[in-house]
Coordinates of C-alpha atoms in Angstrom, one line a residue:
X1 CA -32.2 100.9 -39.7
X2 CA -30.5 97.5 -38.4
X3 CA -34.0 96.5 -37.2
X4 CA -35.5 97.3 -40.7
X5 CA -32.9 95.2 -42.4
X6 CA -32.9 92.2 -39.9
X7 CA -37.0 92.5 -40.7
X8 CA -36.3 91.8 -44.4
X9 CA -33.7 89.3 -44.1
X10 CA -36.4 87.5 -41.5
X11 CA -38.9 87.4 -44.3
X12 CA -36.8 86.3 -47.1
X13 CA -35.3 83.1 -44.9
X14 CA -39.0 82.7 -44.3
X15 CA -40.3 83.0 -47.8
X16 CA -37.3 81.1 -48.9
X17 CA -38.4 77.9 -46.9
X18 CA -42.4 78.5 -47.9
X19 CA -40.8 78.2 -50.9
X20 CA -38.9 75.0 -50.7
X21 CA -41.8 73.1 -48.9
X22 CA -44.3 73.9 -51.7
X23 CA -41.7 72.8 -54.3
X24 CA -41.0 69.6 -52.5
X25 CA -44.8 69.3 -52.2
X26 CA -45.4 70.1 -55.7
X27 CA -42.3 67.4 -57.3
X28 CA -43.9 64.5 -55.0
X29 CA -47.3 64.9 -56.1
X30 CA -45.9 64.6 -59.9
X31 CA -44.0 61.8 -59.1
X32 CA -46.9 60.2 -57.5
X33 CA -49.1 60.6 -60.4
X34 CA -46.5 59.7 -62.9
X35 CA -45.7 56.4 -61.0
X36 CA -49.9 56.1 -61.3
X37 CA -50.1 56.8 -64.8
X38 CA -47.0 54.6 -65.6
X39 CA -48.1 51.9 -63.5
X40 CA -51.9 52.0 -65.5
X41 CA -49.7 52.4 -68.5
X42 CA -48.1 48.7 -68.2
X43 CA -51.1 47.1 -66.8
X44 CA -54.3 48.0 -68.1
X45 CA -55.6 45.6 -65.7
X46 CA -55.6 48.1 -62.7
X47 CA -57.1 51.2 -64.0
X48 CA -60.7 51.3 -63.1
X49 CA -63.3 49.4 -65.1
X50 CA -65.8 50.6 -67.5
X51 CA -65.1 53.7 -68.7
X52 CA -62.3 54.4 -67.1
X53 CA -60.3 51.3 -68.8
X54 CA -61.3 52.8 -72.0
X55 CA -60.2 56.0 -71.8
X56 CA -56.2 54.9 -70.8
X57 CA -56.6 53.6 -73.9
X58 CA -59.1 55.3 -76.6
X59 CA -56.8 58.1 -77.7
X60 CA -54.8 55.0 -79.4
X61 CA -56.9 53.4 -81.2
X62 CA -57.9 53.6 -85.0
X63 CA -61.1 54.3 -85.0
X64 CA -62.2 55.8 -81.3
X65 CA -65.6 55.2 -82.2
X66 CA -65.6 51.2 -82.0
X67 CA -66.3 51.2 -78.1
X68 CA -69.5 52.6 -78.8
X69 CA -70.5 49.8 -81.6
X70 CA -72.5 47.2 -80.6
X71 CA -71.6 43.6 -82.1
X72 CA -73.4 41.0 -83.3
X73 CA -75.2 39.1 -80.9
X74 CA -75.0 35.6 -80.4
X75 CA -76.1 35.3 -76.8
X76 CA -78.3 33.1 -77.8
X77 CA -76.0 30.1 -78.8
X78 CA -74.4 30.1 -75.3
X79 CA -78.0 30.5 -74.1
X80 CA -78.7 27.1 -76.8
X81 CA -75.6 25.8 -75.2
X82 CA -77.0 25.7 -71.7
X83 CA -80.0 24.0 -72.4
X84 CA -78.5 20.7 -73.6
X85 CA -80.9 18.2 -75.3
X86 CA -83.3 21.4 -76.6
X87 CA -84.6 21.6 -79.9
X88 CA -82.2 23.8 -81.6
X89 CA -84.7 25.8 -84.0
X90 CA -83.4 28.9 -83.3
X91 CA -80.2 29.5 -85.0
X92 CA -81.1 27.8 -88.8
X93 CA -78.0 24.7 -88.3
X94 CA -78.4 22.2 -90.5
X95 CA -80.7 19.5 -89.2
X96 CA -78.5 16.9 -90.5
X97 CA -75.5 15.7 -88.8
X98 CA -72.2 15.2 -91.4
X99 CA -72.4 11.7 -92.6
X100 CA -69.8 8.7 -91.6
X101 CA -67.4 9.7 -94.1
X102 CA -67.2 13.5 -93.3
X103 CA -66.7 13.0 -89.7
X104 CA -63.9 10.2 -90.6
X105 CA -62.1 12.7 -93.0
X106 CA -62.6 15.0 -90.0
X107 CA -61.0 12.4 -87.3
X108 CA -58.2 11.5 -89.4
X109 CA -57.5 15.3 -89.4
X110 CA -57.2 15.6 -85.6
X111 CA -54.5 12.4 -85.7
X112 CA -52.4 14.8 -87.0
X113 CA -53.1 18.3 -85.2
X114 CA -50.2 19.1 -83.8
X115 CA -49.5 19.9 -87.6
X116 CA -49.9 23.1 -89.3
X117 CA -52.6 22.9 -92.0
X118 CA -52.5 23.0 -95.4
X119 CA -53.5 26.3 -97.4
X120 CA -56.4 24.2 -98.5
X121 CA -55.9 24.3 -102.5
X122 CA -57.9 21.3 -102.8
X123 CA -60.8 22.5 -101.2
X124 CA -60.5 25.5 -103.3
X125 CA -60.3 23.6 -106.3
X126 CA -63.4 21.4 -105.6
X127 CA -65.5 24.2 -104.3
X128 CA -65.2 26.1 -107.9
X129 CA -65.7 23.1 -109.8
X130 CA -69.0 23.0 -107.4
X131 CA -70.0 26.2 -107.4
X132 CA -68.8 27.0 -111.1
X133 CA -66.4 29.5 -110.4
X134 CA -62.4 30.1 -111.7
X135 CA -60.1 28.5 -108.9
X136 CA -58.3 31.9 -108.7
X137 CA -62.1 33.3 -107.6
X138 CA -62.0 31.4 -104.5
X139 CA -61.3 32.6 -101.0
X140 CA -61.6 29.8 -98.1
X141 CA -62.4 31.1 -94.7
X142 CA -63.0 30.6 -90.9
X143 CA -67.3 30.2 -91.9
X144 CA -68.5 32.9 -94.9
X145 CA -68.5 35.5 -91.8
X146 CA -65.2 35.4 -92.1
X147 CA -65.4 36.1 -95.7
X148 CA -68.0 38.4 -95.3
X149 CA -65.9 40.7 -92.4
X150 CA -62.5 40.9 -95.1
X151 CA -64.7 42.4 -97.7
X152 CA -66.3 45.0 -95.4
X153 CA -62.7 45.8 -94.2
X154 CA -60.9 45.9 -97.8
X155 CA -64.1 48.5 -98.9
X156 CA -65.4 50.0 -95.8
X157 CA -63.9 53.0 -93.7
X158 CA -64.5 55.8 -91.3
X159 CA -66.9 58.5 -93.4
X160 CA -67.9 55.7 -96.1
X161 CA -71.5 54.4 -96.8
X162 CA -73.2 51.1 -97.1
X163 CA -76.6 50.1 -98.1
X164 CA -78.5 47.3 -96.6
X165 CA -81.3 45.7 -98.1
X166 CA -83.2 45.0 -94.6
X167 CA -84.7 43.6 -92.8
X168 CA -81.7 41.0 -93.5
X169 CA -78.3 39.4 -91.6
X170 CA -78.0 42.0 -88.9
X171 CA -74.0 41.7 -89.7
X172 CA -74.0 44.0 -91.8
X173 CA -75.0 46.1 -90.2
X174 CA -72.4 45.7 -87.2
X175 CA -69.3 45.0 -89.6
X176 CA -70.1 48.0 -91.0
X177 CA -70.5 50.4 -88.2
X178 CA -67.4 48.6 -86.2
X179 CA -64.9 49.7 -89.3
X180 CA -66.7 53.6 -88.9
X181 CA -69.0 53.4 -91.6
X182 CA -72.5 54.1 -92.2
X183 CA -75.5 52.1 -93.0
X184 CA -77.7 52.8 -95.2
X185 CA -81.1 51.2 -94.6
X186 CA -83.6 50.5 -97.6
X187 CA -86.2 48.5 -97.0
X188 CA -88.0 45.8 -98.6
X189 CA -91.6 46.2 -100.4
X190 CA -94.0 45.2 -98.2
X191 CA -94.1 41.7 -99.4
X192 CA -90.3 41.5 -98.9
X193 CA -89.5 41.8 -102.5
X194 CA -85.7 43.7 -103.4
X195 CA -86.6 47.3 -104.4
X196 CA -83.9 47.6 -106.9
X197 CA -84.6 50.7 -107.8
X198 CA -84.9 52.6 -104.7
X199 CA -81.2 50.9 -103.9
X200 CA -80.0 52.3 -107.2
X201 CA -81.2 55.8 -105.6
X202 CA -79.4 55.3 -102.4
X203 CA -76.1 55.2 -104.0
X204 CA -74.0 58.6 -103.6
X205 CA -70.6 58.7 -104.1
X206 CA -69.9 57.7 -100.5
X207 CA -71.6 54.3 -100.9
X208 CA -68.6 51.1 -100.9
X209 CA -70.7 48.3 -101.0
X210 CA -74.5 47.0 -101.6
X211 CA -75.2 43.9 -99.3
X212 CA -78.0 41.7 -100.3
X213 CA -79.0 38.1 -99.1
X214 CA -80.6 35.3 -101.5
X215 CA -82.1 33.7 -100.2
X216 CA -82.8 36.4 -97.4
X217 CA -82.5 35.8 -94.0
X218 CA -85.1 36.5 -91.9
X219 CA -87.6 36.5 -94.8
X220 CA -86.7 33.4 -96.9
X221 CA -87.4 34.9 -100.6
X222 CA -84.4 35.0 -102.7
X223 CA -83.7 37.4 -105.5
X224 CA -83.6 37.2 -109.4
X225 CA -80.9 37.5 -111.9
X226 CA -82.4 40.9 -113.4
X227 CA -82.9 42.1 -109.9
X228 CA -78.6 41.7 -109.1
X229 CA -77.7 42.7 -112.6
X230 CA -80.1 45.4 -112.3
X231 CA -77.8 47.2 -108.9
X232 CA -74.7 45.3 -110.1
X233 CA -74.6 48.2 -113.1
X234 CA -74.5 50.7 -110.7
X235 CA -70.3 49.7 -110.6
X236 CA -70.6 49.8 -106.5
X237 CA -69.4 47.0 -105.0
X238 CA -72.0 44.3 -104.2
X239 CA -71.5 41.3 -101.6
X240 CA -74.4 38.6 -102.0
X241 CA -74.5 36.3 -98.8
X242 CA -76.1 32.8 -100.5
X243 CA -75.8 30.5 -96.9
X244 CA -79.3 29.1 -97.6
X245 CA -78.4 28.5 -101.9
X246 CA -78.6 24.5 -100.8
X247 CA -81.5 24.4 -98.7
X248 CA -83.6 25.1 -101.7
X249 CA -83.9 25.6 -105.4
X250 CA -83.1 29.4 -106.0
X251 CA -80.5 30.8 -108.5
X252 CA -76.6 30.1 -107.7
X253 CA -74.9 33.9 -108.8
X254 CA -71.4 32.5 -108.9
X255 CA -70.8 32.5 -112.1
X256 CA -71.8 36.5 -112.8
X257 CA -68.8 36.6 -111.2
X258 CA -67.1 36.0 -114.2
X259 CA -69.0 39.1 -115.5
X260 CA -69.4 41.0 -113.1
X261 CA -66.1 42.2 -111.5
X262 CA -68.0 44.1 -108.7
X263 CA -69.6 41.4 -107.2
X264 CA -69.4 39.1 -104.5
X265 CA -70.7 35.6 -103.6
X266 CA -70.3 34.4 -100.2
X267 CA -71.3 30.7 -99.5
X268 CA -71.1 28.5 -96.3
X269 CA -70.8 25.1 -95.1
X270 CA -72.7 25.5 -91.8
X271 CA -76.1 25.2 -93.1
X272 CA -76.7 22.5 -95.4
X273 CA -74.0 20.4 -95.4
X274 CA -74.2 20.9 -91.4
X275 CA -70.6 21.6 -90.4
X276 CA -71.3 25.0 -88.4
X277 CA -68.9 23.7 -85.6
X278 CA -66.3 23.1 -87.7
X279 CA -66.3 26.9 -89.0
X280 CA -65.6 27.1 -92.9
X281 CA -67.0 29.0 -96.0
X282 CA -65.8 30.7 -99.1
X283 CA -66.5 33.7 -101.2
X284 CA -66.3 34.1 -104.8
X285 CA -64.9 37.1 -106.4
X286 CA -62.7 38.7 -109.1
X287 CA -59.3 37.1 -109.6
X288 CA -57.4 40.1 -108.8
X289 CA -60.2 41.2 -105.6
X290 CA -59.6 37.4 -104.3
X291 CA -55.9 37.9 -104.1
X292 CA -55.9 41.4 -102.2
X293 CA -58.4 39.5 -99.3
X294 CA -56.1 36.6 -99.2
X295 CA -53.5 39.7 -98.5
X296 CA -56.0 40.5 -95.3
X297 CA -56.9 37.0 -94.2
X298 CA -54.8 35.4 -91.4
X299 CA -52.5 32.7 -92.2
X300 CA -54.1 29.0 -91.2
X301 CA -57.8 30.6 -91.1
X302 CA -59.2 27.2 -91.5
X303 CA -58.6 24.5 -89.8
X304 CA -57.3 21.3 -91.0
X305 CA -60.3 19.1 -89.6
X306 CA -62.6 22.0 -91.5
X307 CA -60.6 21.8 -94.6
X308 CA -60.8 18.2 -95.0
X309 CA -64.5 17.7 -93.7
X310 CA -65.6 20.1 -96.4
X311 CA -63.5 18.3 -99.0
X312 CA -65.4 14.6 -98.2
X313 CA -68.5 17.2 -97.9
X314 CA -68.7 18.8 -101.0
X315 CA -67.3 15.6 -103.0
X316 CA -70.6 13.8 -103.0
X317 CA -72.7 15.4 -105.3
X318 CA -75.6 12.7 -104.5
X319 CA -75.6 13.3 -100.8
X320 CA -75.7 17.3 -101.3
X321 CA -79.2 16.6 -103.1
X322 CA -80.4 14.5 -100.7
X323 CA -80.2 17.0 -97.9
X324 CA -81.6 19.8 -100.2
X325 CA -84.6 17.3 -100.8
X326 CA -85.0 16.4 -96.8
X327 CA -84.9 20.3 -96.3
X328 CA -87.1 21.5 -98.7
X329 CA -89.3 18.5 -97.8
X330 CA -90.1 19.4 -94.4
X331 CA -89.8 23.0 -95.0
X332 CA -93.2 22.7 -97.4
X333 CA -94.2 20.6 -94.4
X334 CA -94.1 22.7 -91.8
X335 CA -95.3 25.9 -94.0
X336 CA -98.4 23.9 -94.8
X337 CA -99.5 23.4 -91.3
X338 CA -98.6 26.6 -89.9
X339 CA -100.8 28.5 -92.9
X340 CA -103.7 26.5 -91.4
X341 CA -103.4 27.6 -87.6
X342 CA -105.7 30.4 -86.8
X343 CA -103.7 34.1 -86.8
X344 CA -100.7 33.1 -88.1
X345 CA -99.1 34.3 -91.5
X346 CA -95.7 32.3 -92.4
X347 CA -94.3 33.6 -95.4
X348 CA -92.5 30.8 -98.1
X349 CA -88.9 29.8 -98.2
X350 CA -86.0 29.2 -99.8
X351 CA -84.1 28.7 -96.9
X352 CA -83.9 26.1 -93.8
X353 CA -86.1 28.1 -91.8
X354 CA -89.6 30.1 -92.3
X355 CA -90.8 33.7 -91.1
X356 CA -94.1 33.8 -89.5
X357 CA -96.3 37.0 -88.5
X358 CA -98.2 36.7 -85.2
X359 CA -100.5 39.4 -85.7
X360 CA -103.7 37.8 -86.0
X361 CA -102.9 35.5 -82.8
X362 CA -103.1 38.3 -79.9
X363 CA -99.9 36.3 -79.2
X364 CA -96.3 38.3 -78.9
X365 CA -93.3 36.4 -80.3
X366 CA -91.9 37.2 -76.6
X367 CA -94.4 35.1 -75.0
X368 CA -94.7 32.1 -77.5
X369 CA -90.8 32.1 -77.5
X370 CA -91.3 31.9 -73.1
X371 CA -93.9 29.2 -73.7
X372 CA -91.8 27.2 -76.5
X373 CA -88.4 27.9 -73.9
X374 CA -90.8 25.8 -70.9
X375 CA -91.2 23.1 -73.8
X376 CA -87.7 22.6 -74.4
X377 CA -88.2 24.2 -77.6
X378 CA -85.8 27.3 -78.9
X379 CA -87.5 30.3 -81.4
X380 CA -85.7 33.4 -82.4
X381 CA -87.6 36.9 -82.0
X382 CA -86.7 39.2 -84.9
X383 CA -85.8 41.9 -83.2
X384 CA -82.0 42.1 -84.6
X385 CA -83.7 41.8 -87.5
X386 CA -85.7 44.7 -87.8
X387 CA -88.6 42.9 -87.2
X388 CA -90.1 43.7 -83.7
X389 CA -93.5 42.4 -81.7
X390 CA -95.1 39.6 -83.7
X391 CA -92.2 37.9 -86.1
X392 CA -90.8 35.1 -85.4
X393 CA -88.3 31.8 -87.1
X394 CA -88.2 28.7 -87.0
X395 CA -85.5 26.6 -88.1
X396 CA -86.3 23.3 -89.8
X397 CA -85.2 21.0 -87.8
X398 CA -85.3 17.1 -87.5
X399 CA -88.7 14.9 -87.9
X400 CA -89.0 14.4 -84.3
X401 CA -88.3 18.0 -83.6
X402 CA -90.8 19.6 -86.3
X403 CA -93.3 17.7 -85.2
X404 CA -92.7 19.0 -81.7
X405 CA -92.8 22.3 -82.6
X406 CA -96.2 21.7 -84.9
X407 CA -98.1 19.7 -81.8
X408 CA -96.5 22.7 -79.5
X409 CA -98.2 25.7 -82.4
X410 CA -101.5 23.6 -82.8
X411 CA -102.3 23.3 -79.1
X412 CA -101.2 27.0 -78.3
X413 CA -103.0 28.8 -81.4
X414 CA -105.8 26.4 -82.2
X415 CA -107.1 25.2 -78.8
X416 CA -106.0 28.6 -76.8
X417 CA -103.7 26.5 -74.5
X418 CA -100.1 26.3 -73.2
X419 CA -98.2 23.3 -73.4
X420 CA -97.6 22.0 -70.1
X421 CA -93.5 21.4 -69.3
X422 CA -92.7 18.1 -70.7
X423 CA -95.7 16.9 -72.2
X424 CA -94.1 16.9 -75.7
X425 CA -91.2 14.8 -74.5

């Protein structure tokens, strides 16, 4: 009996120390993963990359879905960057630089950086006299994109719809996916004309806003009155991007503004008044529309050298003219002696740039874009665009620099040759 209890209390002193080590075990692992999940917790720096960064962090955020959104693309700007001194006819900037007196309003400005700027009520006031829009209408902001990115943000959300006119601005595209919406894709006719009515039959009551382009960019046609008022009376919100309106001679839609509460004009200074560095635009919109995105936008958007570059920009009435005429100018140009090189289509413009099918070359836009990069000379594929395989732009550029490019598209297409490196210098 003694040996049968001395058995049992053997076990329990044994169990009882099993036990205890696996506790001990058990409350050090914890703590070692706590201390690892705090420590990745204060610095997000030292969890693993990639995936692994993201998901420390996903179950926070918003929308979940935005790590899986691809953004617009502007590789090829740093790419642009790179090759200093190339001809720039890749990214449709304005071939003009800003005259003396812009770029002296814009010096002055810098004298006093260290300054806060203004809210820029001036420049709002002279951009709706220019434009012919109430002052209250007016939203400055950090280029139209900016503009452009509030609006998707006050409308758009996760579950909601948009449609997209395309092939167009790919930004729409990615402003709307990145805030969880969902765009809807109708396509142009085939000779790029709006299909209003196949946009009226897209609209469900999911659908927050209609984005359009006039004139369009890649294709350079711009719409008509009828065609806007047409999709405006479907009472869905509807954001007109009008960067190109100064490169050419198609309708201003402004002042339907004043008529039309659901729509919305975005303009820009970066094309044809050439201040694209600089980074300012505005949108025009209902009063009360204006004052909710002015609610969104962040305090100081634009800078005080934008503000008061566009103010010196937009006050000379005689200079904006002349640098429609030198665009539009060359533009015909350069359309003219594309249309007569062999295999090549380019389609008219409104804009500072023309669209041209390769098709009939046996030329991709991937290897005439090679053979152009070789000859210091930048093109844009249209892939973002929608456009794949045989599209390609070019952006009107200078004199010199169009008839580069021309010299470059006659010797390649009409006599069957490449270029060689630097004979276009």
């Amino acid at each position: 009996m003694s040996e049968t209890v001395t058995l049992i209390v053997w076990i329990a002193v044994v169990g009882y120390y099993v036990v205890y080590a696996l506790t001990i075990a058990s409350v050090t692992q914890t703590s070692r993963n706590h201390r690892r999940s705090h420590d990745t917790s204060l610095s997000l720096g030292r969890a693993r990359p990639g995936a692994g960064l993201m998901e420390s962090v996903q179950r926070f955020l918003a929308r979940p879905g935005i790590v899986d959104c691809a953004p617009y693309d502007a590789r090829h700007h740093d790419a642009a960057w790179r090759l200093a001194g190339a001809d720039r006819l890749m990214s449709n900037e304005g071939p003009l630089p800003p005259s003396a007196h812009v770029l002296a309003a814009a010096r002055a400005a810098l004298e006093v950086c260290n300054l806060y700027p203004s809210s820029g009520e001036d420049v709002r006031l002279a951009v709706a006299g220019f434009s012919g829009a109430a002052p209250e209408s007016v939203v400055l902001g950090n280029g139209s994109t900016e503009v452009l990115d509030l609006v998707i943000r006050m409308f758009v959300g996760p579950g909601d719809e948009t449609i997209v006119a395309v092939p167009t601005y790919a930004f729409f595209e990615t402003q709307t996916r990145l805030q969880g919406g969902t765009p809807v894709l109708v396509p142009l006719t085939d000779s790029f004309g709006l299909d209003a009515d196949a946009i009226r039959a897209a609209v469900t009551p999911r659908t927050k806003l209609v984005f359009l382009c006039s004139p369009n960019n890649p294709t350079g046609n711009a719409w008509g009155k009828a065609e806007l008022e047409a999709i405006l009376a479907t009472g869905v919100p509807t954001l007109v991007d009008q960067a190109y309106l100064e490169c050419g001679h198609s309708t201003s839609f402004t002042p339907l503004v004043a008529v039309h509460p659901n729509l919305v004009v975005t303009r820009t200074f970066s094309k044809a008044f050439g201040l694209a560095a600089l980074r300012i635009g505005y949108g025009v919109m209902h009063p009360e529309l204006a004052d909710a995105v002015l609610r969104l936008r962040i305090p100081f958007s634009p800078s005080l050298p934008a503000l008061r570059a566009a103010l010196a920009a937009i006050s000379d009435p005689s200079e904006i003219e002349e640098r429609r005429r030198y665009i539009s100018t060359e533009r015909e140009r350069v359309f003219a002696a594309l249309a007569a090189l062999p295999g090549l289509h380019p389609f008219p413009s409104e804009g500072n740039f023309i669209l041209m099918d390769l098709a009939g070359s046996s030329r991709s836009s991937e290897e005439i874009i090679r053979l152009a990069r070789a000859e210091r000379i930048l093109l844009r594929a249209m892939g973002s665009h929608r456009l794949r395989g045989t599209h390609l732009r070019v952006t009107v550029g200078t004199t010199v620099q169009n008839d580069r490019f021309l010299a470059f598209f006659d010797a390649l297409l009409n006599r069957g040759e490449a270029v060689a490196a630097g004979r276009l210098a």
